[in-house]
Amino acid sequence: MKKLILTLIAALGIMTGAQASEGGIAWDKAPGKTNDTASLQNGAKLFVNYCLGCHSASAMRYNRLQDIGLNDDQIRKNLMFTAEKVGDPMNIAMRPADAKEWFGALPPDLSVIARARSSAAGSGSDWLYTYLRSYFRDASRPTGWNNVVFENVGMPHALWELQGSRGATLEEVKETVDPTSGKHTGFVKTVVNFDANGVRTEKTEPMAEGHHHASRTWTLGKLEGGTLPQARFDEQVADLVAYITYMSDPTAHQRTRLGVWVLLFLGLFTIFAWMLNRAFWKDVK
Ligand code: HEC
């Protein structure tokens, strides 16, 4: 039994280890702005303008945006395009069947995506922050876009007008094996390049003798044609991610604020309890 448990733990370790190293690029850390009302408001605006066309956030009601400092009037004027009442959830008009046909995949509801995407490589917010900034041109894809973090994704680059576009290079090192004997014969390196228009070229050559191991390395090309400089674009994505993170757990800050008061109360209560205890026992002793 003990041996079985140990084997299971070891297997689990190998699996999670493999997953962490498989994804290609390391995730960038999302600037934690979920506490910043201006960021959250800007994020909500970006979300409504650039994402809500395809994705719903049905666990989120518009009037909940009062939590991030907006009043009903501001919500109605600036953020509501598809809903009727401020009490409505953030739904979309697109039919799921259409989405499936247009993109080959359903745009998932984004209410809790920031929680769903966390893993050993980082938080769900880190994944989102990296994913939304890692698009490149790939003319072979139906949308004309591909993504380094989510390869062959069905979603186009929703923010491309702001960020601009670029190519990318994938360097892949693979072991070669003799098909009859199954013996290791060496390593080859394949370089797949996508130019600024997404045109793909591929070159494979054997590698010199020596110590190699299998790997995949993505490098993104230089950005061109965006309306925002890169640093400004990153800030916008940070705000958007802060909003998506807030949506996945809208009461997170209320909870931590409340937690401080609870601890203060418990501390004070301990002092009173101790004083009361002393007063009770004073005459007994
Ligand atoms: C044109 C429609 C469209 C727009 C606009 C769009 N998406 Fe998507 N999105 C999709 C589709 C389709 C998928 C499913 C892709 C797949 O599974 O290959 C997707 C997938 C995703 C995923 C991955 C979900 C997962 O874990 O599988 C995230 C995150 C996401 N979108 C976020 C956003 C954000 C944030 C925006 C706004 C900036 C946005 N999307 C705008 C169509 C869209």
Short mmCIF file of C-alpha atoms and ligand atoms in Angstrom, two decimals:
data_model
loop_
_atom_site.label_atom_id
_atom_site.label_comp_id
_atom_site.label_asym_id
_atom_site.label_seq_id
_atom_site.Cartn_x
_atom_site.Cartn_y
_atom_site.Cartn_z
CA MET A 1 0.00 0.00 0.00
CA LYS A 2 2.75 2.40 1.01
CA LYS A 3 4.61 1.60 -2.18
CA LEU A 4 1.49 2.29 -4.25
CA ILE A 5 1.03 5.68 -2.64
CA LEU A 6 4.67 6.56 -3.22
CA THR A 7 4.41 5.53 -6.87
CA LEU A 8 1.28 7.65 -7.28
CA ILE A 9 2.97 10.67 -5.74
CA ALA A 10 6.00 10.20 -7.98
CA ALA A 11 3.78 9.86 -11.07
CA LEU A 12 1.88 12.99 -10.13
CA GLY A 13 5.15 14.87 -9.69
CA ILE A 14 6.35 13.80 -13.12
CA MET A 15 3.03 14.78 -14.70
CA THR A 16 2.89 18.25 -13.21
CA GLY A 17 6.58 18.78 -13.92
CA ALA A 18 6.05 17.84 -17.55
CA GLN A 19 3.09 20.17 -17.80
CA ALA A 20 5.00 23.12 -16.44
CA SER A 21 7.80 22.76 -18.97
CA GLU A 22 5.63 21.84 -21.95
CA GLY A 23 3.77 25.11 -22.57
CA GLY A 24 6.58 26.80 -24.51
CA ILE A 25 7.15 30.23 -23.05
CA ALA A 26 7.31 31.32 -19.43
CA TRP A 27 4.33 33.39 -18.26
CA ASP A 28 4.83 37.06 -17.52
CA LYS A 29 3.66 38.21 -14.14
CA ALA A 30 0.42 40.20 -14.37
CA PRO A 31 0.78 43.53 -12.55
CA GLY A 32 -1.66 43.05 -9.66
CA LYS A 33 -4.08 45.93 -10.17
CA THR A 34 -7.28 44.36 -8.83
CA ASN A 35 -7.22 46.91 -6.01
CA ASP A 36 -7.05 49.90 -8.31
CA THR A 37 -10.48 51.33 -9.14
CA ALA A 38 -9.31 53.32 -12.18
CA SER A 39 -7.70 50.20 -13.64
CA LEU A 40 -10.78 48.10 -13.02
CA GLN A 41 -13.02 50.70 -14.67
CA ASN A 42 -10.76 50.89 -17.69
CA GLY A 43 -10.61 47.08 -17.76
CA ALA A 44 -14.42 46.86 -17.72
CA LYS A 45 -14.58 49.27 -20.65
CA LEU A 46 -12.01 47.27 -22.63
CA PHE A 47 -13.85 44.07 -21.82
CA VAL A 48 -17.18 45.40 -23.06
CA ASN A 49 -15.65 46.90 -26.19
CA TYR A 50 -13.29 44.13 -27.24
CA CYS A 51 -14.43 40.85 -25.69
CA LEU A 52 -18.16 40.90 -24.99
CA GLY A 53 -18.90 40.64 -28.71
CA CYS A 54 -17.95 36.97 -28.54
CA HIS A 55 -17.63 36.05 -24.85
CA SER A 56 -20.28 36.29 -22.18
CA ALA A 57 -19.63 36.75 -18.47
CA SER A 58 -22.96 35.51 -17.29
CA ALA A 59 -22.02 35.28 -13.62
CA MET A 60 -21.49 39.05 -13.67
CA ARG A 61 -24.40 41.50 -13.55
CA TYR A 62 -23.91 45.03 -14.85
CA ASN A 63 -25.09 46.67 -11.64
CA ARG A 64 -22.38 44.80 -9.74
CA LEU A 65 -20.00 47.27 -11.43
CA GLN A 66 -21.09 49.69 -8.70
CA ASP A 67 -18.50 47.80 -6.64
CA ILE A 68 -15.76 49.32 -8.77
CA GLY A 69 -17.06 52.83 -8.34
CA LEU A 70 -19.48 53.25 -11.26
CA ASN A 71 -23.06 54.44 -10.88
CA ASP A 72 -26.06 53.06 -12.80
CA ASP A 73 -26.06 55.99 -15.16
CA GLN A 74 -22.38 55.56 -16.10
CA ILE A 75 -22.90 51.83 -16.52
CA ARG A 76 -25.91 52.35 -18.77
CA LYS A 77 -24.28 55.03 -20.92
CA ASN A 78 -20.78 53.63 -21.32
CA LEU A 79 -20.91 49.90 -20.90
CA MET A 80 -24.28 48.50 -21.88
CA PHE A 81 -24.68 47.62 -25.52
CA THR A 82 -26.46 44.29 -25.46
CA ALA A 83 -28.38 44.28 -22.18
CA GLU A 84 -31.66 45.96 -21.38
CA LYS A 85 -31.57 46.44 -17.63
CA VAL A 86 -28.63 47.16 -15.31
CA GLY A 87 -29.61 44.04 -13.38
CA ASP A 88 -28.95 41.85 -16.43
CA PRO A 89 -25.94 39.54 -16.60
CA MET A 90 -23.21 40.22 -19.18
CA ASN A 91 -24.57 38.07 -21.96
CA ILE A 92 -23.99 38.24 -25.68
CA ALA A 93 -26.24 38.24 -28.70
CA MET A 94 -24.27 35.68 -30.74
CA ARG A 95 -25.71 32.19 -31.02
CA PRO A 96 -23.33 29.46 -29.81
CA ALA A 97 -23.91 27.45 -33.00
CA ASP A 98 -22.73 30.42 -35.10
CA ALA A 99 -19.62 30.87 -32.99
CA LYS A 100 -18.76 27.22 -33.42
CA GLU A 101 -19.09 27.54 -37.18
CA TRP A 102 -17.13 30.80 -37.45
CA PHE A 103 -14.22 29.99 -35.16
CA GLY A 104 -14.25 26.20 -34.97
CA ALA A 105 -14.50 26.52 -31.21
CA LEU A 106 -16.89 28.07 -28.73
CA PRO A 107 -15.80 31.29 -27.05
CA PRO A 108 -16.13 30.19 -23.41
CA ASP A 109 -17.87 32.26 -20.76
CA LEU A 110 -15.17 34.35 -19.08
CA SER A 111 -16.74 34.78 -15.62
CA VAL A 112 -14.26 32.51 -13.88
CA ILE A 113 -11.54 32.08 -16.50
CA ALA A 114 -8.92 33.74 -14.28
CA ARG A 115 -9.39 30.96 -11.77
CA ALA A 116 -9.65 28.16 -14.33
CA ARG A 117 -6.30 28.95 -15.91
CA SER A 118 -4.03 28.91 -12.88
CA SER A 119 -1.42 26.16 -12.76
CA ALA A 120 2.11 25.38 -11.63
CA ALA A 121 3.43 27.95 -14.13
CA GLY A 122 1.61 30.87 -12.50
CA SER A 123 -1.78 32.35 -11.64
CA GLY A 124 -4.66 32.50 -14.08
CA SER A 125 -4.07 36.24 -14.31
CA ASP A 126 -0.46 35.66 -15.36
CA TRP A 127 -1.66 33.27 -18.06
CA LEU A 128 -4.22 35.79 -19.35
CA TYR A 129 -1.71 38.64 -19.29
CA THR A 130 0.78 36.59 -21.31
CA TYR A 131 -1.79 35.04 -23.65
CA LEU A 132 -3.40 38.33 -24.67
CA ARG A 133 0.03 39.79 -25.52
CA SER A 134 1.39 36.78 -27.44
CA TYR A 135 -0.40 36.82 -30.77
CA PHE A 136 1.44 36.66 -34.10
CA ARG A 137 0.49 36.51 -37.77
CA ASP A 138 -0.07 33.04 -39.21
CA ALA A 139 -1.60 33.03 -42.68
CA SER A 140 -2.31 29.30 -42.48
CA ARG A 141 -4.86 29.77 -39.68
CA PRO A 142 -8.53 30.58 -40.52
CA THR A 143 -8.36 33.83 -38.52
CA GLY A 144 -4.90 34.80 -39.82
CA TRP A 145 -3.60 34.72 -36.22
CA ASN A 146 -1.85 32.28 -33.97
CA ASN A 147 -0.65 32.46 -30.38
CA VAL A 148 2.52 31.37 -28.65
CA VAL A 149 0.78 30.58 -25.36
CA PHE A 150 -2.31 28.90 -26.87
CA GLU A 151 -1.11 27.32 -30.09
CA ASN A 152 -3.62 27.18 -32.95
CA VAL A 153 -6.19 29.07 -30.94
CA GLY A 154 -9.58 29.65 -32.58
CA MET A 155 -9.74 33.24 -31.33
CA PRO A 156 -8.39 36.08 -33.48
CA HIS A 157 -6.23 38.82 -31.93
CA ALA A 158 -9.05 40.96 -30.54
CA LEU A 159 -6.69 43.79 -29.53
CA TRP A 160 -4.55 43.88 -32.67
CA GLU A 161 -5.40 47.46 -33.59
CA LEU A 162 -3.89 48.58 -30.32
CA GLN A 163 -0.91 46.22 -30.27
CA GLY A 164 -0.14 45.88 -33.97
CA SER A 165 1.07 42.65 -35.51
CA ARG A 166 4.26 40.65 -35.83
CA GLY A 167 5.78 37.38 -36.94
CA ALA A 168 7.35 34.67 -34.79
CA THR A 169 9.96 31.93 -34.86
CA LEU A 170 9.78 28.46 -33.39
CA GLU A 171 13.00 26.54 -32.83
CA GLU A 172 12.43 22.92 -32.19
CA VAL A 173 15.08 20.35 -31.28
CA LYS A 174 14.01 16.74 -31.72
CA GLU A 175 15.61 13.40 -31.21
CA THR A 176 15.85 11.18 -34.29
CA VAL A 177 15.37 7.46 -34.00
CA ASP A 178 16.20 4.72 -36.47
CA PRO A 179 12.79 3.24 -37.41
CA THR A 180 14.02 -0.37 -37.68
CA SER A 181 16.31 -0.69 -34.69
CA GLY A 182 14.62 2.00 -32.56
CA LYS A 183 18.08 3.28 -31.67
CA HIS A 184 18.85 6.95 -31.06
CA THR A 185 20.62 8.40 -34.09
CA GLY A 186 21.08 12.05 -33.17
CA PHE A 187 19.22 15.35 -33.05
CA VAL A 188 17.68 17.62 -35.68
CA LYS A 189 16.82 21.27 -35.40
CA THR A 190 13.72 22.64 -37.14
CA VAL A 191 13.26 26.38 -37.47
CA VAL A 192 9.74 27.49 -38.37
CA ASN A 193 9.50 31.13 -39.25
CA PHE A 194 6.38 33.28 -39.68
CA ASP A 195 7.20 36.58 -41.35
CA ALA A 196 5.38 39.87 -40.65
CA ASN A 197 2.57 38.76 -42.98
CA GLY A 198 2.31 35.32 -41.42
CA VAL A 199 3.92 33.47 -44.31
CA ARG A 200 5.41 30.26 -42.99
CA THR A 201 8.81 28.82 -43.92
CA GLU A 202 10.43 25.79 -42.41
CA LYS A 203 13.99 24.47 -42.38
CA THR A 204 15.28 21.30 -40.78
CA GLU A 205 18.92 20.35 -40.40
CA PRO A 206 20.81 17.74 -38.40
CA MET A 207 22.71 19.00 -35.39
CA ALA A 208 26.39 18.39 -34.74
CA GLU A 209 27.35 15.64 -32.32
CA GLY A 210 27.18 16.73 -28.73
CA HIS A 211 24.92 17.08 -25.79
CA HIS A 212 21.40 18.12 -26.83
CA HIS A 213 17.93 17.63 -25.49
CA ALA A 214 14.51 18.00 -27.04
CA SER A 215 13.08 21.51 -26.75
CA ARG A 216 10.71 24.05 -28.28
CA THR A 217 11.48 27.74 -28.09
CA TRP A 218 9.24 30.52 -29.38
CA THR A 219 10.54 33.98 -30.16
CA LEU A 220 8.11 36.74 -31.06
CA GLY A 221 9.01 39.21 -33.82
CA LYS A 222 9.03 42.99 -33.74
CA LEU A 223 5.66 44.72 -33.38
CA GLU A 224 4.45 46.92 -36.19
CA GLY A 225 1.44 49.12 -36.86
CA GLY A 226 -0.22 49.29 -33.44
CA THR A 227 -1.85 52.50 -32.25
CA LEU A 228 -0.19 52.20 -28.82
CA PRO A 229 3.50 51.91 -27.90
CA GLN A 230 4.25 48.53 -26.35
CA ALA A 231 4.45 49.75 -22.75
CA ARG A 232 1.08 51.51 -23.04
CA PHE A 233 -0.46 48.43 -24.62
CA ASP A 234 0.84 46.26 -21.78
CA GLU A 235 -0.83 48.64 -19.30
CA GLN A 236 -4.15 48.29 -21.09
CA VAL A 237 -3.90 44.50 -20.99
CA ALA A 238 -2.97 44.69 -17.29
CA ASP A 239 -6.18 46.67 -16.64
CA LEU A 240 -8.24 44.23 -18.69
CA VAL A 241 -6.75 41.27 -16.82
CA ALA A 242 -7.36 43.01 -13.48
CA TYR A 243 -11.02 43.33 -14.44
CA ILE A 244 -11.28 39.69 -15.58
CA THR A 245 -9.60 38.62 -12.33
CA TYR A 246 -11.99 40.80 -10.31
CA MET A 247 -14.95 39.18 -12.13
CA SER A 248 -13.82 35.72 -11.15
CA ASP A 249 -13.94 36.68 -7.48
CA PRO A 250 -15.70 40.05 -7.00
CA THR A 251 -15.74 39.88 -3.22
CA ALA A 252 -12.02 39.11 -2.80
CA HIS A 253 -11.14 42.58 -1.53
CA GLN A 254 -14.21 42.90 0.63
CA ARG A 255 -13.17 39.62 2.23
CA THR A 256 -9.60 40.69 2.98
CA ARG A 257 -10.81 44.05 4.33
CA LEU A 258 -13.33 42.29 6.52
CA GLY A 259 -10.63 39.83 7.62
CA VAL A 260 -8.57 42.65 9.13
CA TRP A 261 -11.53 43.82 11.24
CA VAL A 262 -12.27 40.28 12.36
CA LEU A 263 -8.67 39.84 13.53
CA LEU A 264 -8.72 43.22 15.30
CA PHE A 265 -11.94 42.23 17.03
CA LEU A 266 -10.52 38.89 18.11
CA GLY A 267 -7.41 40.62 19.45
CA LEU A 268 -9.48 43.11 21.46
CA PHE A 269 -11.79 40.36 22.65
CA THR A 270 -8.82 38.37 23.94
CA ILE A 271 -7.72 41.31 26.07
CA PHE A 272 -11.19 41.76 27.54
CA ALA A 273 -11.59 38.04 28.17
CA TRP A 274 -8.26 37.99 29.96
CA MET A 275 -9.19 41.02 32.11
CA LEU A 276 -12.58 39.51 32.94
CA ASN A 277 -10.93 36.22 33.84
CA ARG A 278 -8.56 38.04 36.19
CA ALA A 279 -11.42 39.96 37.81
CA PHE A 280 -13.42 36.75 38.42
CA TRP A 281 -10.55 34.89 40.03
CA LYS A 282 -9.26 37.78 42.10
CA ASP A 283 -11.31 36.91 45.23
CA VAL A 284 -11.21 33.15 44.79
CA LYS A 285 -7.44 32.88 45.08
C1 HEC B 1 -14.15 37.29 -32.59
C2 HEC B 1 -14.60 36.61 -31.41
C3 HEC B 1 -13.78 36.76 -30.15
C4 HEC B 1 -13.40 37.95 -29.53
C5 HEC B 1 -13.73 39.36 -29.94
C6 HEC B 1 -12.69 37.54 -28.35
N1 HEC B 1 -12.61 36.18 -28.25
FE1 HEC B 1 -11.69 35.14 -26.81
N2 HEC B 1 -12.10 33.40 -27.77
C7 HEC B 1 -12.84 33.29 -28.94
C8 HEC B 1 -12.92 31.89 -29.31
C9 HEC B 1 -13.63 31.34 -30.55
C10 HEC B 1 -12.20 31.16 -28.34
C11 HEC B 1 -11.98 29.65 -28.27
C12 HEC B 1 -10.63 29.37 -28.85
C13 HEC B 1 -10.26 27.91 -28.89
O1 HEC B 1 -10.69 27.15 -28.02
O2 HEC B 1 -9.48 27.55 -29.78
C14 HEC B 1 -11.70 32.14 -27.39
C15 HEC B 1 -10.92 31.83 -26.28
C16 HEC B 1 -10.54 32.72 -25.31
C17 HEC B 1 -9.81 32.39 -24.11
C18 HEC B 1 -9.29 31.02 -23.76
C19 HEC B 1 -10.27 30.30 -22.93
C20 HEC B 1 -9.74 28.95 -22.52
O3 HEC B 1 -9.18 28.86 -21.44
O4 HEC B 1 -9.86 28.03 -23.31
C21 HEC B 1 -9.65 33.54 -23.39
C22 HEC B 1 -8.97 33.71 -22.07
C23 HEC B 1 -10.27 34.59 -24.15
N3 HEC B 1 -10.79 34.07 -25.31
C24 HEC B 1 -10.28 35.92 -23.75
C25 HEC B 1 -10.73 36.96 -24.55
C26 HEC B 1 -10.63 38.35 -24.18
C27 HEC B 1 -10.04 38.86 -22.88
C28 HEC B 1 -11.14 39.06 -25.21
C29 HEC B 1 -11.21 40.57 -25.34
C30 HEC B 1 -9.94 41.23 -25.42
C31 HEC B 1 -11.60 38.11 -26.22
N4 HEC B 1 -11.33 36.85 -25.78
C32 HEC B 1 -12.18 38.47 -27.43
C33 HEC B 1 -13.42 34.33 -29.64
C34 HEC B 1 -13.26 35.66 -29.35
#
